[in-house]
mmCIF file of C-alpha atoms and ligand atoms in Angstrom:
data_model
loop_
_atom_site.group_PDB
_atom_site.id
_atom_site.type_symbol
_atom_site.label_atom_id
_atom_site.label_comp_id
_atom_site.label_asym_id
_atom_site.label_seq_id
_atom_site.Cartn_x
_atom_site.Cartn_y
_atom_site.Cartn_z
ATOM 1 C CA UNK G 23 104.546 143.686 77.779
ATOM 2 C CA UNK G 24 106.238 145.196 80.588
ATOM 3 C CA UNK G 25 108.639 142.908 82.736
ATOM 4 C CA UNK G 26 108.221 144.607 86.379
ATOM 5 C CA UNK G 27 111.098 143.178 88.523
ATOM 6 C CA UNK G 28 111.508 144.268 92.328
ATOM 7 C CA UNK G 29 115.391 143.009 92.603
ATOM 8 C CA UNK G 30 118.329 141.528 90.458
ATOM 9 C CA UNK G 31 120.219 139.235 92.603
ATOM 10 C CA UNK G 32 123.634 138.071 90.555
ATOM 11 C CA UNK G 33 125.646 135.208 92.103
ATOM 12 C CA UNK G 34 129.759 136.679 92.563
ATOM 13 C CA UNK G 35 130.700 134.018 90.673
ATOM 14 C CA UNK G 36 128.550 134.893 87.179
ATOM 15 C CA UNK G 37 129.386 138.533 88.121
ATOM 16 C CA UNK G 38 131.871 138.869 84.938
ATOM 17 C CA UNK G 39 129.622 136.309 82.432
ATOM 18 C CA UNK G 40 128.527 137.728 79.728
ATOM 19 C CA UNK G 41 124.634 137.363 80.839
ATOM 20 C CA UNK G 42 125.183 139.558 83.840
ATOM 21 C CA UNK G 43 126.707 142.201 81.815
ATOM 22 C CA UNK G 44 123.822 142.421 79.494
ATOM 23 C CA UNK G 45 120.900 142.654 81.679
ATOM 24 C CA UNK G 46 122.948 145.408 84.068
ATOM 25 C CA UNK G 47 123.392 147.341 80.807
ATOM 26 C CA UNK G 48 119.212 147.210 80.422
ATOM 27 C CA UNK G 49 118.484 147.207 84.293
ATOM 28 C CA UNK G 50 117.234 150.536 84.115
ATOM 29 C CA UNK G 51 116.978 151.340 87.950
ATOM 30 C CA UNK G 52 116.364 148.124 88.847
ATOM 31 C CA UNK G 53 117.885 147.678 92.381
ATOM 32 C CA UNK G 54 120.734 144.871 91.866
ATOM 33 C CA UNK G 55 122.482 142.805 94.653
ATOM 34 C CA UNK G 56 125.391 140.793 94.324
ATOM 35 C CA UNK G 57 125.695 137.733 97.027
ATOM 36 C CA UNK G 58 128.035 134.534 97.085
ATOM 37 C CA UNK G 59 125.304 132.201 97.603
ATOM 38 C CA UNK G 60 121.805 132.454 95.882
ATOM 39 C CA UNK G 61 120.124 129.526 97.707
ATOM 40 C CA UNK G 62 118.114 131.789 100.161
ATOM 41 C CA UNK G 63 117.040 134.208 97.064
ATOM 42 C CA UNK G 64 115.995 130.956 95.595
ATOM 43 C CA UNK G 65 113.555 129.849 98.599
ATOM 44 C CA UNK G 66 109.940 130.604 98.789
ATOM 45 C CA UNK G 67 109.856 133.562 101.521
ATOM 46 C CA UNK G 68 106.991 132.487 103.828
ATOM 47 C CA UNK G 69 106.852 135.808 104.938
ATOM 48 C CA UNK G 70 105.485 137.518 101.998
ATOM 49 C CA UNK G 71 101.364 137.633 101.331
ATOM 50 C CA UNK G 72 102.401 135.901 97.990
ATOM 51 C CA UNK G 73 105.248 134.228 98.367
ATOM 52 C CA UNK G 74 105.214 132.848 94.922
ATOM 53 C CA UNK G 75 104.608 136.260 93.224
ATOM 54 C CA UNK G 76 106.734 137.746 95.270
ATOM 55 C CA UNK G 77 109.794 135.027 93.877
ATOM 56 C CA UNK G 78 108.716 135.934 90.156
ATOM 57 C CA UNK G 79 109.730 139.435 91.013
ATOM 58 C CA UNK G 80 113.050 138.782 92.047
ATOM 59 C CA UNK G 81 115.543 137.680 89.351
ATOM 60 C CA UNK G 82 118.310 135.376 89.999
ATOM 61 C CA UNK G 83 121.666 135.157 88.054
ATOM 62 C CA UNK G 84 123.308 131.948 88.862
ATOM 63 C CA UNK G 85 125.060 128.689 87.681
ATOM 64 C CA UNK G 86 123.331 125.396 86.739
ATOM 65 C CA UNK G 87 125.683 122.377 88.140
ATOM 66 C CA UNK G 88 123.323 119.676 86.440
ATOM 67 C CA UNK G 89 122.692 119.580 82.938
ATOM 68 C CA UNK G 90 120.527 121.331 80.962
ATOM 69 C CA UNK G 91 118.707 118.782 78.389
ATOM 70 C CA UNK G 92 116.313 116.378 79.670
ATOM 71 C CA UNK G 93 113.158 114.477 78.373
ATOM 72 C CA UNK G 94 109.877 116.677 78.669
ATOM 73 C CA UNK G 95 109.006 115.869 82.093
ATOM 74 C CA UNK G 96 105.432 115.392 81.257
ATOM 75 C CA UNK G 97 105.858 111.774 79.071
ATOM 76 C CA UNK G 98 105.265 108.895 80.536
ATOM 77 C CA UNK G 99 103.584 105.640 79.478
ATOM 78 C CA UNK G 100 100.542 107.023 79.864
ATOM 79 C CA UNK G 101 99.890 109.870 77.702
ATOM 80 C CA UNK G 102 100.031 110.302 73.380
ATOM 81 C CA UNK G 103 103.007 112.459 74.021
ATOM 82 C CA UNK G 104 104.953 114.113 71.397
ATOM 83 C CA UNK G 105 108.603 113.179 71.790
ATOM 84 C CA UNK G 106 110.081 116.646 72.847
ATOM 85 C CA UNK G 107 113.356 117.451 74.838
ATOM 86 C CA UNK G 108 113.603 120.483 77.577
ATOM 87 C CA UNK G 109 116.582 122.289 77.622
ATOM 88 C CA UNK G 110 115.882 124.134 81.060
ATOM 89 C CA UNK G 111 117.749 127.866 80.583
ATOM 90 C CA UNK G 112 115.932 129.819 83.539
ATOM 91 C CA UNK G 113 113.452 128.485 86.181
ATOM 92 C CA UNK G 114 109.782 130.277 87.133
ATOM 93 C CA UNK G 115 108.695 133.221 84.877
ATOM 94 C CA UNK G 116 107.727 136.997 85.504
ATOM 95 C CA UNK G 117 104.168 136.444 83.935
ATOM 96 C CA UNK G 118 101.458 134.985 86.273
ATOM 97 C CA UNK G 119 98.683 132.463 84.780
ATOM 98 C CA UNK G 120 95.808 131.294 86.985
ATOM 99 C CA UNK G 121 96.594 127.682 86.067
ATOM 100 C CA UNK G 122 100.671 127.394 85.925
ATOM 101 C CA UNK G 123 101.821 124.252 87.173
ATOM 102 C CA UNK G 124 104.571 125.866 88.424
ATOM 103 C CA UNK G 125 103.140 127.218 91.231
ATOM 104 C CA UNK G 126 103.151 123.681 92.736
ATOM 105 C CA UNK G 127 106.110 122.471 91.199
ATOM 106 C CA UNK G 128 108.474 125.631 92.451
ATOM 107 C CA UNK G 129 106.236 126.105 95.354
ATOM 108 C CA UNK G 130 109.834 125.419 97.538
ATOM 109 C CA UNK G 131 112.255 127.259 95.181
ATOM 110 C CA UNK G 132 110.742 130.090 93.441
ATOM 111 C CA UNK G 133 113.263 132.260 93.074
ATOM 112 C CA UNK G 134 113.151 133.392 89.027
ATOM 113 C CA UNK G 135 116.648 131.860 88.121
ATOM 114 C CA UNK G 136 118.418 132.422 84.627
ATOM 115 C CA UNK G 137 121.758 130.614 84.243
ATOM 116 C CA UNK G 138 124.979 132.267 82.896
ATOM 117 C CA UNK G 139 126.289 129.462 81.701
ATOM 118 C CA UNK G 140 123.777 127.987 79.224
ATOM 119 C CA UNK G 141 126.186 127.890 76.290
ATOM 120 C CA UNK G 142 127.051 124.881 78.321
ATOM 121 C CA UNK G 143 123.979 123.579 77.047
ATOM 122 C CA UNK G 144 125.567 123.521 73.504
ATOM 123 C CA UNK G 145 127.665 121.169 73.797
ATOM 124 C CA UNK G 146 124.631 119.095 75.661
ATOM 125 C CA UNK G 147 123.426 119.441 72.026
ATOM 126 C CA UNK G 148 126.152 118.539 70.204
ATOM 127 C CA UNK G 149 126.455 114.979 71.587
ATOM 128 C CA UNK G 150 123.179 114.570 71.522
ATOM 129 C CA UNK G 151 122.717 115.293 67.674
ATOM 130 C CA UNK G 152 125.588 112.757 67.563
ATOM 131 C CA UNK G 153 124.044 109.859 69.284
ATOM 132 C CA UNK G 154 120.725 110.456 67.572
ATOM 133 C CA UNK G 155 121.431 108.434 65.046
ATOM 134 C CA UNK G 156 120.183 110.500 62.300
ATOM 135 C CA UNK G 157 116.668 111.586 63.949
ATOM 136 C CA UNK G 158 115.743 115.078 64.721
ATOM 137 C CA UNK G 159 115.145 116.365 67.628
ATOM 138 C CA UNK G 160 112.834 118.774 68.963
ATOM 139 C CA UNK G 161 114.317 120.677 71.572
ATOM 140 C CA UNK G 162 112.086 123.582 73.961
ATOM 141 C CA UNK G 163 113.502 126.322 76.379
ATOM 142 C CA UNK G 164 109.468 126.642 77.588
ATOM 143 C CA UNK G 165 109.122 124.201 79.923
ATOM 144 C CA UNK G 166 109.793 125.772 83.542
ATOM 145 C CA UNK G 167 109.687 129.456 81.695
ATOM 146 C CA UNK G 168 108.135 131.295 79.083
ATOM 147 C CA UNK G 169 111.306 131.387 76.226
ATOM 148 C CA UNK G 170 110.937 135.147 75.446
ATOM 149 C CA UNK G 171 109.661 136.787 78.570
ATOM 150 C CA UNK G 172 112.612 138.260 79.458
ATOM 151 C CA UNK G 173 114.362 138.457 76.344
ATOM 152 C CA UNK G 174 114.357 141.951 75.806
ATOM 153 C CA UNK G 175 116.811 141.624 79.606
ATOM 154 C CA UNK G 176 118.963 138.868 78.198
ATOM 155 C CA UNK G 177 119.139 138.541 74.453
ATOM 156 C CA UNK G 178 119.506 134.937 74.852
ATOM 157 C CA UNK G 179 117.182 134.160 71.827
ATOM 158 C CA UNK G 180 120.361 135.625 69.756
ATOM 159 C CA UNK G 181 122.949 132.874 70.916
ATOM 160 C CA UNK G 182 120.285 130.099 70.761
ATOM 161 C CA UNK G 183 118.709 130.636 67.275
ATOM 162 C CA UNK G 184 122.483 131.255 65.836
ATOM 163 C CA UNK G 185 123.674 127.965 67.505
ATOM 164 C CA UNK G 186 120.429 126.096 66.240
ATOM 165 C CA UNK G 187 120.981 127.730 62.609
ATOM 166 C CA UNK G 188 123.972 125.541 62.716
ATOM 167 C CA UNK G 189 122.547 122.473 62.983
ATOM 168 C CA UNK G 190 120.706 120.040 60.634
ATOM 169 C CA UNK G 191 119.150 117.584 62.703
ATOM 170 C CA UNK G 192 118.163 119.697 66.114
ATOM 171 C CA UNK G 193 115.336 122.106 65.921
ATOM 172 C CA UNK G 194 114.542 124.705 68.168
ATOM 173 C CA UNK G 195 111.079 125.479 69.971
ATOM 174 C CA UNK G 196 110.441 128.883 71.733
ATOM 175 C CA UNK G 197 107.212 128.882 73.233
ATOM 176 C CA UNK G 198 105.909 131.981 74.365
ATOM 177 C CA UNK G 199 102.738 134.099 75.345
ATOM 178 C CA UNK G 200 104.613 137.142 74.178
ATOM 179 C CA UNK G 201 105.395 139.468 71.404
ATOM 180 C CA UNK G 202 108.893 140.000 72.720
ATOM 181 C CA UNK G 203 110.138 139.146 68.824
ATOM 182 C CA UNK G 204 112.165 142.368 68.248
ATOM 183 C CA UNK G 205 115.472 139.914 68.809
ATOM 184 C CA UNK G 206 114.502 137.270 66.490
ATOM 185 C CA UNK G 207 114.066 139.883 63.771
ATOM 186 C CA UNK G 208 117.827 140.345 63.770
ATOM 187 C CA UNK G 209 118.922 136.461 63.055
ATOM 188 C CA UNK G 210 118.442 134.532 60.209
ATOM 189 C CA UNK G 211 117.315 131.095 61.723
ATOM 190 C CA UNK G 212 118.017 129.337 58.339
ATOM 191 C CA UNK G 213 114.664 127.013 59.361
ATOM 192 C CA UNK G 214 115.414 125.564 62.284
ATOM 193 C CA UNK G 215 113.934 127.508 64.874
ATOM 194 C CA UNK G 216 109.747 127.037 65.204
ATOM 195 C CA UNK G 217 107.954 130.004 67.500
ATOM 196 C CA UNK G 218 105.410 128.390 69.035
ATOM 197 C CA UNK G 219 102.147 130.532 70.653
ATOM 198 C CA UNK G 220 100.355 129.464 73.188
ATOM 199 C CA UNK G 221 96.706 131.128 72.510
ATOM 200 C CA UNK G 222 93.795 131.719 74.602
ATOM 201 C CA UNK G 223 90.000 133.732 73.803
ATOM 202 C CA UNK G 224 89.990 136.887 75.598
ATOM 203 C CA UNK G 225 87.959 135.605 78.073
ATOM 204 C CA UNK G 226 90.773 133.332 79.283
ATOM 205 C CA UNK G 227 93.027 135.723 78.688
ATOM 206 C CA UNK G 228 91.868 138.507 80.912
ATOM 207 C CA UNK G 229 90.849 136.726 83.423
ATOM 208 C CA UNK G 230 93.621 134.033 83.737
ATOM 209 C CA UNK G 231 96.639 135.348 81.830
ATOM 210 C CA UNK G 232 98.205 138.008 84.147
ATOM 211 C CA UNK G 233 101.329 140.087 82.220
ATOM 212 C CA UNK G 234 100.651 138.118 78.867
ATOM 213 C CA UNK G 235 100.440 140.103 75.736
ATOM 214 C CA UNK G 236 96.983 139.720 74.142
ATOM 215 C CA UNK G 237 95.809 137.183 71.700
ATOM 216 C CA UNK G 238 95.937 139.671 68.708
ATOM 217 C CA UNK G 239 98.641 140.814 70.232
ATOM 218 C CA UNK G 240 100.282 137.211 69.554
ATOM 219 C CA UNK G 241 98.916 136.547 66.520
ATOM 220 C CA UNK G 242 100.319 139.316 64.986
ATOM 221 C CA UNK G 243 103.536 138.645 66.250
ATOM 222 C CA UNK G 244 103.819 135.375 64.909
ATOM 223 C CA UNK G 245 102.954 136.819 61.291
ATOM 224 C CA UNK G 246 106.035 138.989 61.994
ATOM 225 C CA UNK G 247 108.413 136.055 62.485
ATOM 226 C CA UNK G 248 105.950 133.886 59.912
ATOM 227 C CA UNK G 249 107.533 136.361 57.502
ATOM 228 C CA UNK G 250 110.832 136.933 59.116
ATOM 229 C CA UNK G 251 111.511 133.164 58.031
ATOM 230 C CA UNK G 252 110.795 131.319 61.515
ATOM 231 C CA UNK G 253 108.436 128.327 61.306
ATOM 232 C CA UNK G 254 105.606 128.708 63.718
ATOM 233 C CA UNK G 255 103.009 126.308 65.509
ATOM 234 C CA UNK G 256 100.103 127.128 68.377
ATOM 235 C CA UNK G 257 98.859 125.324 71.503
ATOM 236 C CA UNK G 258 95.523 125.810 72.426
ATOM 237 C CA UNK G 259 96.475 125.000 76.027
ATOM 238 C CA UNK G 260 95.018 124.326 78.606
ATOM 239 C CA UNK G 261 91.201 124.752 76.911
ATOM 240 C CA UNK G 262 89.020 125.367 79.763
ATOM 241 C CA UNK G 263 85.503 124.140 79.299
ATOM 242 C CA UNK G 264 83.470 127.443 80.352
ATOM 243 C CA UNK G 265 79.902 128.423 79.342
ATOM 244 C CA UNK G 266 80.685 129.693 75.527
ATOM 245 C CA UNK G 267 83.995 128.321 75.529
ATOM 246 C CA UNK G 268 83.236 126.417 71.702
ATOM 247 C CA UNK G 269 81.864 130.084 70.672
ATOM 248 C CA UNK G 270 84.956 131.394 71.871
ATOM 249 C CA UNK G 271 87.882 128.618 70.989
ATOM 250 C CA UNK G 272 86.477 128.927 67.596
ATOM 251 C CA UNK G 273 86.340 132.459 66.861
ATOM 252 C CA UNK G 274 90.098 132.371 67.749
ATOM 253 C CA UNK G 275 90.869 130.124 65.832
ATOM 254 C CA UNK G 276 89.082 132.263 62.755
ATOM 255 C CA UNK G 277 91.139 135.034 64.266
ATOM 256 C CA UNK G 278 94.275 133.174 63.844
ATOM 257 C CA UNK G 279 93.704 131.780 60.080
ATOM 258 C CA UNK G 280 92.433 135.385 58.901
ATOM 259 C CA UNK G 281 96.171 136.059 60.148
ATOM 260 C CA UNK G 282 98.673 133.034 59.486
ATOM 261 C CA UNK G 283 97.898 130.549 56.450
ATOM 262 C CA UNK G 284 96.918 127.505 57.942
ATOM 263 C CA UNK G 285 99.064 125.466 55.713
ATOM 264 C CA UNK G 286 101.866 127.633 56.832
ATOM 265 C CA UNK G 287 101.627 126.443 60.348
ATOM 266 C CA UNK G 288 103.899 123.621 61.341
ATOM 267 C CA UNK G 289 101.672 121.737 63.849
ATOM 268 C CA UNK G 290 98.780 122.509 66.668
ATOM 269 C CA UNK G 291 98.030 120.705 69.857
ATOM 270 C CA UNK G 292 95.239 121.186 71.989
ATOM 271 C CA UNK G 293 94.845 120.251 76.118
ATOM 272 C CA UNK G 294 92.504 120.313 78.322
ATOM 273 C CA UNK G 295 93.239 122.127 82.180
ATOM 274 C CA UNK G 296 94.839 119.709 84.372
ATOM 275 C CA UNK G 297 95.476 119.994 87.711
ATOM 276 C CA UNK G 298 97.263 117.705 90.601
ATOM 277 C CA UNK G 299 95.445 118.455 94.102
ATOM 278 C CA UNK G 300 97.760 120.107 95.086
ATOM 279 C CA UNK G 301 98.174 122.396 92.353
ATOM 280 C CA UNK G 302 94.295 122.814 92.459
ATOM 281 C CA UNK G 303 94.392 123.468 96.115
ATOM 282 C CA UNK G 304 96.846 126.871 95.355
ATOM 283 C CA UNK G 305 95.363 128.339 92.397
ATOM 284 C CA UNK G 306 91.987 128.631 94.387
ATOM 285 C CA UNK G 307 93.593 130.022 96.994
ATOM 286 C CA UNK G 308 96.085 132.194 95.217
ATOM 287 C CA UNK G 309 93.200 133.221 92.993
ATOM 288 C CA UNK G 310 90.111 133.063 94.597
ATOM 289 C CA UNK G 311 87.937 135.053 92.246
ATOM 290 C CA UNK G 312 89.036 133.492 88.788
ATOM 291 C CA UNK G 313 86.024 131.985 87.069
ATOM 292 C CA UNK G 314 88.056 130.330 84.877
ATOM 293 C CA UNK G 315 89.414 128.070 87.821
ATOM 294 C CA UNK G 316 86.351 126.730 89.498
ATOM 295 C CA UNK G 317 83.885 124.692 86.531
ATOM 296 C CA UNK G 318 83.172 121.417 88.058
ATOM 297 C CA UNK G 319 85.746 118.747 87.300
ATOM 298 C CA UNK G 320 86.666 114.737 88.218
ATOM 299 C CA UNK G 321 89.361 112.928 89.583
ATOM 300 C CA UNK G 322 91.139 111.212 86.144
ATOM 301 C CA UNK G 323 92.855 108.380 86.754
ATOM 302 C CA UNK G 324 96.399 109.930 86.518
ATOM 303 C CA UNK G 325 95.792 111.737 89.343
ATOM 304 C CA UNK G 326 94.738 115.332 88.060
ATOM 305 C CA UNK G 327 91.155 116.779 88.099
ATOM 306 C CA UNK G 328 89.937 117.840 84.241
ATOM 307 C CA UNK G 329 86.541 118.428 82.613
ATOM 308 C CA UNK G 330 84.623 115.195 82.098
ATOM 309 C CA UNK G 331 85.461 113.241 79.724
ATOM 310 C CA UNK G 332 82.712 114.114 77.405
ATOM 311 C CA UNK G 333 82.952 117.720 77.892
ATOM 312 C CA UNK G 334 86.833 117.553 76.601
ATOM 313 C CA UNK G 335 86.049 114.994 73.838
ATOM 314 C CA UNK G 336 83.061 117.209 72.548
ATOM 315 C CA UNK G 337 85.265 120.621 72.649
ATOM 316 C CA UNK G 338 88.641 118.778 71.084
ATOM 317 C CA UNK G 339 86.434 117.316 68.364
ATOM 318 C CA UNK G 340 84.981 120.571 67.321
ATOM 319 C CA UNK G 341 88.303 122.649 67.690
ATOM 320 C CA UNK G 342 89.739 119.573 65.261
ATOM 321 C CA UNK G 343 86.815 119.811 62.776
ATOM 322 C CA UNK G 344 87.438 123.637 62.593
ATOM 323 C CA UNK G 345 91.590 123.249 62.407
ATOM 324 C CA UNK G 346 90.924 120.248 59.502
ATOM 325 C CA UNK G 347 88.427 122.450 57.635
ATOM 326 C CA UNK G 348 90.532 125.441 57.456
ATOM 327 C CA UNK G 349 93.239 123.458 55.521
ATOM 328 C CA UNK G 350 95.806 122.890 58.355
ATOM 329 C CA UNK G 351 97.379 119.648 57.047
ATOM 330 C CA UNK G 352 100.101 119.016 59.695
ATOM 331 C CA UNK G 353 100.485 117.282 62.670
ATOM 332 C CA UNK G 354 97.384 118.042 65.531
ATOM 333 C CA UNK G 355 97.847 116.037 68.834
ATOM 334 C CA UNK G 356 96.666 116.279 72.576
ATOM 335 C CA UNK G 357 99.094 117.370 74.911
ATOM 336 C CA UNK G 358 98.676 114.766 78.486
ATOM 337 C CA UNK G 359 95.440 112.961 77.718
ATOM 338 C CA UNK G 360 95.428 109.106 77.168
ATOM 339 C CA UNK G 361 95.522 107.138 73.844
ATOM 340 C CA UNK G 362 91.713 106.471 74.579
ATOM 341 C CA UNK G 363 90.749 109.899 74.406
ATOM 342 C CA UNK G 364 93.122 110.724 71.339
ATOM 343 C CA UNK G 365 90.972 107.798 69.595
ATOM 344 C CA UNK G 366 87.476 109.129 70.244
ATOM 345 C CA UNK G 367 89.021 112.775 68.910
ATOM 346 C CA UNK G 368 91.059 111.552 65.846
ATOM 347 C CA UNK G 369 89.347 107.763 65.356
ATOM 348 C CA UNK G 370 92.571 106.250 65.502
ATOM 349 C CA UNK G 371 95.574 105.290 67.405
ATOM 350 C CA UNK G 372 98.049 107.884 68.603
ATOM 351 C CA UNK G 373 101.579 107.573 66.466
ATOM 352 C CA UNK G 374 104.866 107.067 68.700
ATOM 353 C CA UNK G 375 106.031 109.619 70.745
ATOM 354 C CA UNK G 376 109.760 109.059 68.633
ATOM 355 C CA UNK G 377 107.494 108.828 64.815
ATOM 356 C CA UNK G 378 104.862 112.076 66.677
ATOM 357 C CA UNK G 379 108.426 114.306 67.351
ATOM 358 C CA UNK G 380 109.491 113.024 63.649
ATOM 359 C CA UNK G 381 106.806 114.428 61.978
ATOM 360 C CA UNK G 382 106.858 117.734 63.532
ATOM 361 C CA UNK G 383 110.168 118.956 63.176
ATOM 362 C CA UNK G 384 109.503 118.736 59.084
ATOM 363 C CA UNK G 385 109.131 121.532 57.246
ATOM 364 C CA UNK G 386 105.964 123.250 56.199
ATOM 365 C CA UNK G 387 104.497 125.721 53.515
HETATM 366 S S1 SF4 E 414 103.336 132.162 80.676
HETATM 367 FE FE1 SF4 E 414 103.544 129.942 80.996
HETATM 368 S S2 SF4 E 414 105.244 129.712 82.451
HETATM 369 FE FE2 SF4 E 414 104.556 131.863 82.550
HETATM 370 S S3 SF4 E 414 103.058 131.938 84.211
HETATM 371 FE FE3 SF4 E 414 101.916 131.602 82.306
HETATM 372 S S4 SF4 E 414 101.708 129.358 82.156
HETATM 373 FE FE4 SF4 E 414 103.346 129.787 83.665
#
């Protein structure tokens, strides 16, 4: 994967941290600017053809003044969530999917920010392992980013897995659609860092998944960490209901147990596409001649247009008889759909989102 940047903009202030030293050492020609203020590097420019692809391209170095760790923000009362805290390191991401929510939800402030101060975030962690009363937490850097895209730049992976190796009650979730792995391989994460792959068919892939590295591609890198001592888990997310799509979803999941031992991997979840209005409104506009965008879809009640109900509930059954029948035995839930779907796919209640988080931190194969 090749992480094409037009600009590296690098606040004064962070000029000395150690982040801004690193990726200037691995810049490699890429044209850098330091300024005192970032805020109008940040801001969509409404002059550009793209102005959200343009933002991606332009990397940010900069402080957070907020804190890092927050609750996922997509839990609410209304979903069989899973319990899982953000810890918000870098905002946007240098890949380009069809169906990113963040399109809409950076549409104002696109700028691709990284922070040079997110050992801050540590001692976030600390207190919060202290007041957590003996639970463990689940904590992901791939909320408003992919974790790794930009690894090979930063190294950041390093400092996180080392501080996470540290702990006994936080566990740490990278979520990628990368193989940028070559830093992991020099830690020891002494189990408690899970890789977690997002997976597509190749169908989705090449039509949706711009500056992603392959399926195979991502397979095979989680066999590398698999072995390097890292537990791993997959979303199938968001499963688009296109002509073939069972055909397809299942012959990558076949793909992925010829590869990983399904009782090695630590949990799946599986979600359908979901988009607000709005968000719906820019990816056909931004992407006008993805298939993959425009099957016919219905107003749910939370607001966001999906698949019918049916469609979903037929696909997510079949995906779970497959995952079930190839001997995965840990946790499988749906990412943002409502307890009543979760009971037509599973036949019974969704757990907790506190008992859900429980289970899949624990330790597999
Ligand atoms: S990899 Fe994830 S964060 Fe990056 S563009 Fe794709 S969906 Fe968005």
């Amino acid at each position: 994967m090749k992480l094409e940047l037009d600009a590296i903009v690098i606040e004064e202030a962070c000029r000395e941290s150690a982040l801004a030293r690193r990726i200037l050492a691995r810049a490699d020609g890429i044209p850098i600017d330091y300024v005192a203020d970032t805020r109008a590097s940040i801001v969509a420019d409404r002059s550009a053809r793209d102005a959200f692809a343009a933002a991606k391209r332009r990397m940010i170095v900069t402080s957070k003044r907020g804190g890092f760790v927050i609750a996922c923000p997509a839990a609410s009362s209304k979903f069989a969530c899973c319990g899982y805290l953000v810890m918000n390191l870098a905002s946007n991401c240098p890949m380009d999917c069809s169906y990113c929510f963040l399109q809409e939800y950076l549409a104002d402030n696109p700028g691709f920010r990284i922070y040079a101060n997110y050992a801050d975030a540590f001692d976030e962690l600390e207190r919060l392992s202290r007041t957590a009363g003996g639970r463990s937490l689940r904590i992901g850097t791939g909320e408003l980013t992919d974790s790794l895209a930009f690894d090979r730049l930063t190294s950041v992976s390093v400092d996180l897995v080392e501080f996470f190796a540290r702990q006994s009650s936080l566990v740490l979730e990278l979520k990628t659609k990368t193989d940028e792995i070559e830093n992991l391989m020099r830690v020891d994460p002494r189990g408690q860092t899970l890789v977690s792959w997002t997976l597509s068919p190749d169908a989705v892939f090449r039509s949706s998944e711009r500056g992603t590295a392959s399926p195979a591609l991502r397979i095979a890198a989680a066999r590398r960490v698999l072995d390097a001592g890292y537990r791993v888990a997959f979303h199938l997310d968001p499963i688009i209901a296109y002509p073939g799509a069972q055909t397809d979803y299942t012959a990558l999941l076949e793909a992925l147990f010829d590869t990983i031992a399904p009782e090695r991997i630590s949990f799946m979840s599986l979600g359908g596409l979901r988009m607000t209005p709005a968000l719906r409104r820019i990816v056909r506009s931004r992407f006008p001649n993805d298939p993959m965008m425009v099957g016919e879809d219905v107003l749910s009640p939370d607001g966001r247009f999906r698949a019918f109900a049916p469609l979903r509930v037929g696909l997510y059954r079949a995906l779970h008889d497959r995952i079930r029948r190839a001997g995965v035995v840990s946790p499988l839930y749906l990412c943002m759909e409502p307890p009543s779907v979760h009971e037509r796919v599973f036949g019974t209640r969704p757990a907790s989102p506190g008992a859900l988080g429980e289970c899949l931190v624990q330790e597999r194969g």
